[in-house]
Coordinates of C-alpha atoms in Angstrom, one line a residue:
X1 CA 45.4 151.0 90.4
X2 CA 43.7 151.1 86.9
X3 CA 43.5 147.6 84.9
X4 CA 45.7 149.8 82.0
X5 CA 48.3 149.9 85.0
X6 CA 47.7 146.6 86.6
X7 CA 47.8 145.1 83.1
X8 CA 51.3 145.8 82.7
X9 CA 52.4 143.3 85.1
X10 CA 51.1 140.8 82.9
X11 CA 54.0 137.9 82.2
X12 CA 54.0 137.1 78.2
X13 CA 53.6 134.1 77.5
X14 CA 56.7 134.3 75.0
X15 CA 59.0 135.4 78.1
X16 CA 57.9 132.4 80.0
X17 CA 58.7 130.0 77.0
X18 CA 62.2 131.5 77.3
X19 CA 62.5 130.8 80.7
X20 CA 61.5 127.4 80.1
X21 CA 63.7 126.8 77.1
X22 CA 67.2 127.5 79.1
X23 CA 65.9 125.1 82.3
X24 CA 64.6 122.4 79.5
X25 CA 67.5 122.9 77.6
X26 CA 70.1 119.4 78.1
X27 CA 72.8 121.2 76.6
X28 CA 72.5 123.8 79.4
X29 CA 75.7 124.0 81.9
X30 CA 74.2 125.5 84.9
X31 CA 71.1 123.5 84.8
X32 CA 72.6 120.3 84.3
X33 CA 75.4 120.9 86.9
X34 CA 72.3 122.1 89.5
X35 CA 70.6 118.8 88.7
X36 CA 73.8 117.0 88.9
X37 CA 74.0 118.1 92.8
X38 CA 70.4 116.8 93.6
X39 CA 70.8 113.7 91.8
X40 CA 73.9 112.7 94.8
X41 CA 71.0 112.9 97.1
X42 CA 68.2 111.1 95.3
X43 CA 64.7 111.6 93.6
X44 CA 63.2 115.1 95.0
X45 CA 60.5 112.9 96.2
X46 CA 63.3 110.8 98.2
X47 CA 64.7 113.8 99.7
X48 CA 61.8 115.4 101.2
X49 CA 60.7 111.9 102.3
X50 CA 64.5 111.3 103.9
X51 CA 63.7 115.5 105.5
X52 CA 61.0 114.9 106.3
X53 CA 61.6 111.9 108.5
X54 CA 64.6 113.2 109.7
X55 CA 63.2 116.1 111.2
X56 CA 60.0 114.2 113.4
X57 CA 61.1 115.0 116.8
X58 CA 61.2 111.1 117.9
X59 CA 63.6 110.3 115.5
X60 CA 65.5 113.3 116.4
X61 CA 65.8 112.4 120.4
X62 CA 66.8 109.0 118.9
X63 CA 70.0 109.9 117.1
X64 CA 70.8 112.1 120.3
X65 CA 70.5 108.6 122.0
X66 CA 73.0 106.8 119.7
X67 CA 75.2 109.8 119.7
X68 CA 74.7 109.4 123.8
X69 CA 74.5 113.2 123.6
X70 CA 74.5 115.2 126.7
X71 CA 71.8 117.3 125.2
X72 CA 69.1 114.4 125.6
X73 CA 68.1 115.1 129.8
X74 CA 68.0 118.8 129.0
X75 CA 65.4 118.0 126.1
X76 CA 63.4 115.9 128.6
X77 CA 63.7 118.8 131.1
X78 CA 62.5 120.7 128.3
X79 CA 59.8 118.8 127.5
X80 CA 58.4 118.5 131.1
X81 CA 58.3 122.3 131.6
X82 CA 56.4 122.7 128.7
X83 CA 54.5 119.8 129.5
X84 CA 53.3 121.2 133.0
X85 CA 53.0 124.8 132.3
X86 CA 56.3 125.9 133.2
X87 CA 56.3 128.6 131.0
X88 CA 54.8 132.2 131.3
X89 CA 51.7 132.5 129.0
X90 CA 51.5 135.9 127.0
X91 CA 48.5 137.0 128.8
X92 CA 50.1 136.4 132.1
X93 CA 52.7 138.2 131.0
X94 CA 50.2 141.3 130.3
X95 CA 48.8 141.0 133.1
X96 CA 51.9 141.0 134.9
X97 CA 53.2 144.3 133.1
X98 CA 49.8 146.0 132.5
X99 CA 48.2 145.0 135.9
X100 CA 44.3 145.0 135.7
X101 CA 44.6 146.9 132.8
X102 CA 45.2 143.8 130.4
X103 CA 41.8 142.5 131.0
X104 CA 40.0 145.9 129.0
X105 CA 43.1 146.8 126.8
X106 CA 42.8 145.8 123.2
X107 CA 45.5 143.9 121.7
X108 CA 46.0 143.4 118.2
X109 CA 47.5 140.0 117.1
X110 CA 48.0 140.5 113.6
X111 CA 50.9 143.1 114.8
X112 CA 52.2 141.2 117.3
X113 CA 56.1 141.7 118.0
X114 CA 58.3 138.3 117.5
X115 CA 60.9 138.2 120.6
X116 CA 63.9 136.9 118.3
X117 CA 67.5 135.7 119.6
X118 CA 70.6 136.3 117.1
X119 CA 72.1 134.5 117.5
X120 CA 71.6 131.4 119.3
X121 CA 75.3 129.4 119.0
X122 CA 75.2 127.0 121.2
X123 CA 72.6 124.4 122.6
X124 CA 73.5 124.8 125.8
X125 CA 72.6 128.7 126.5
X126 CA 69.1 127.9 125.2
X127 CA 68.7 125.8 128.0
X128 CA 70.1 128.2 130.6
X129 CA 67.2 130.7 128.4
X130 CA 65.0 128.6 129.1
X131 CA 65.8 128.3 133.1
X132 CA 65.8 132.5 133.2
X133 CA 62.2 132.4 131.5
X134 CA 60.7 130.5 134.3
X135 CA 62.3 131.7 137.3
X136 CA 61.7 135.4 136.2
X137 CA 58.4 135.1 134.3
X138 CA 60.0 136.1 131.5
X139 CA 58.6 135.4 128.1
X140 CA 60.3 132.7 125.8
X141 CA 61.8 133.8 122.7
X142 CA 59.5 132.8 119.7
X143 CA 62.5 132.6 116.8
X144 CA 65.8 131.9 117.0
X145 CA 69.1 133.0 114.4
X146 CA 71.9 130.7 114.3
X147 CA 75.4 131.5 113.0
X148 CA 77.8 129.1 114.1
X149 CA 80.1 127.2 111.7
X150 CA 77.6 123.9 110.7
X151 CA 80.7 121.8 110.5
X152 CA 81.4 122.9 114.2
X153 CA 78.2 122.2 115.0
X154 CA 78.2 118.4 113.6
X155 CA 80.9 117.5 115.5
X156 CA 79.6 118.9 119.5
X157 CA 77.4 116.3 120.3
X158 CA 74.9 116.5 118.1
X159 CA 73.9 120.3 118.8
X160 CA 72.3 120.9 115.5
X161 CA 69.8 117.8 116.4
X162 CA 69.0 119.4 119.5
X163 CA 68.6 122.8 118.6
X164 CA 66.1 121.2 116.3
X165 CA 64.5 119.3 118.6
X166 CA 64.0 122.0 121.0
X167 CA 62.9 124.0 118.6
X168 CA 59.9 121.6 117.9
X169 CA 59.3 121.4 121.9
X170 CA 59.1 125.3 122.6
X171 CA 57.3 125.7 119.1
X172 CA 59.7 128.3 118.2
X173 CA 61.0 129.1 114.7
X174 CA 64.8 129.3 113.5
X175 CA 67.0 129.6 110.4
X176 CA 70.8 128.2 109.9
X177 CA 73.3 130.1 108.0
X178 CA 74.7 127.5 106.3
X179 CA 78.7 127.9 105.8
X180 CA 78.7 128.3 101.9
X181 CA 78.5 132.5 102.4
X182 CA 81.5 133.7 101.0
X183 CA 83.1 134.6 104.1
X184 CA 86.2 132.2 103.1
X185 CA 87.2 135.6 101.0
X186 CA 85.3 134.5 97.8
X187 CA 82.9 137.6 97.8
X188 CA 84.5 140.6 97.4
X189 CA 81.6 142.9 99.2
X190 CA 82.5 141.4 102.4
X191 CA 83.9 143.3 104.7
X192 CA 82.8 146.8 103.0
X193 CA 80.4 149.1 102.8
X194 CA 78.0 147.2 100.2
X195 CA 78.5 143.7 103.0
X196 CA 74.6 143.9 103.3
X197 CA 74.3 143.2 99.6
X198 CA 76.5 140.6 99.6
X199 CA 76.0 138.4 102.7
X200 CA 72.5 138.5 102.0
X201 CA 71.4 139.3 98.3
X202 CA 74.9 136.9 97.3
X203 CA 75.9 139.4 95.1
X204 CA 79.3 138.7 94.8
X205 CA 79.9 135.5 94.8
X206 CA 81.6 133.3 92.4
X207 CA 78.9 131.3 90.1
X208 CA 80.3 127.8 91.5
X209 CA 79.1 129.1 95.1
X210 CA 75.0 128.4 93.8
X211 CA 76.0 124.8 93.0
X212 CA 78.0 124.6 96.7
X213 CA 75.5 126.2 98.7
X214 CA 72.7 123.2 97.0
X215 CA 75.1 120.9 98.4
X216 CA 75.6 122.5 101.7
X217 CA 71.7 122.6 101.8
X218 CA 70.5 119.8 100.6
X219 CA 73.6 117.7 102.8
X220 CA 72.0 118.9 106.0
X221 CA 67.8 119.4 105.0

């Protein structure tokens, strides 16, 4: 690309001011109604604190305690596979697929493939995964999709905690989908052929559904 070209992509400083102006702005309506949502939750530095301790995996197996979940022994299970090697390595795995060849074959790990489960409902089946991995030699999923109804979630005991937790314990990535999606019938592209653009770009939705999904967010981060 010539600089000509590549200085075309330059930001303007006046654009920027604009940008600035409408978040700055205090007679704004979407901005103060956005920061009208974080402020229920506290200071930004209080919620990532409040997140942040939330999410440390002893405090996590702790709530499971209080909630006297029956998800707590299978994280312990869990825990102790890991702990003692249960789990097939990936170059075990090679070898065990590839034979002698793994040891001169070339593998290139900036294009490595991530196994990824969607979607992953219940707390439960990841344990029964887990179970399958070992006794076959299979290979542990590295990232998880979750689609279940968070409300449903929060009330089987305590399966979003423990999805969490495992999550830390296997060292495995995973995304919610938090309820706020405009399935209730709010987005129009739902169920057609432009769905794609609206379950995931939010195209569609009603403008209160921004300020809802903060709250959805920022109720369970």
């Amino acid at each position: 690309m010539d600089e000509a070209t590549r200085e075309r992509l330059r930001i303007a400083a006046h654009q920027l001011d604009a940008i600035n102006a409408l978040l700055l702005d205090p007679q704004s309506q979407v901005i103060n109604d956005f920061l009208a949502v974080v402020a229920k939750y506290g200071s930004v530095e209080e919620i990532n604190r409040k997140a942040e301790e939330a999410r440390q995996l002893p405090n996590l197996l702790a709530r499971l305690k209080e909630l006297h979940s029956p998800y707590l022994d299978d994280l312990h299970w869990l825990m102790e596979q890991r702990d003692r090697g249960a789990f097939i390595s990936v170059a075990e795995y090679r070898r065990a697929v590839l034979g002698e060849r793994a040891e001169q074959m070339p593998f290139d790990d900036r294009l490595a493939v991530v196994l990824e489960i969607s979607a992953l409902q219940y707390f439960p089946w990841l344990i029964r995964e887990a179970h399958q991995a070992i006794e076959r030699r299979e290979l542990m999923p590295g990232r998880y999709i979750r689609v279940r109804k968070m409300k449903e979630q929060e009330r089987d005991n305590g399966d979003i905690l423990a999805v969490a937790a495992a999550m830390q314990i296997i060292g495995a990535s995973y995304v919610e989908t938090l309820d706020t999606r405009g399935t209730d019938g709010a987005n129009i592209h739902l169920g057609g052929p432009e769905t794609i653009t609206g379950y995931f770009g939010g195209v569609g939705q009603p403008n209160d559904y921004a300020l809802k999904w903060l709250d959805e967010y920022l109720y369970y981060y």
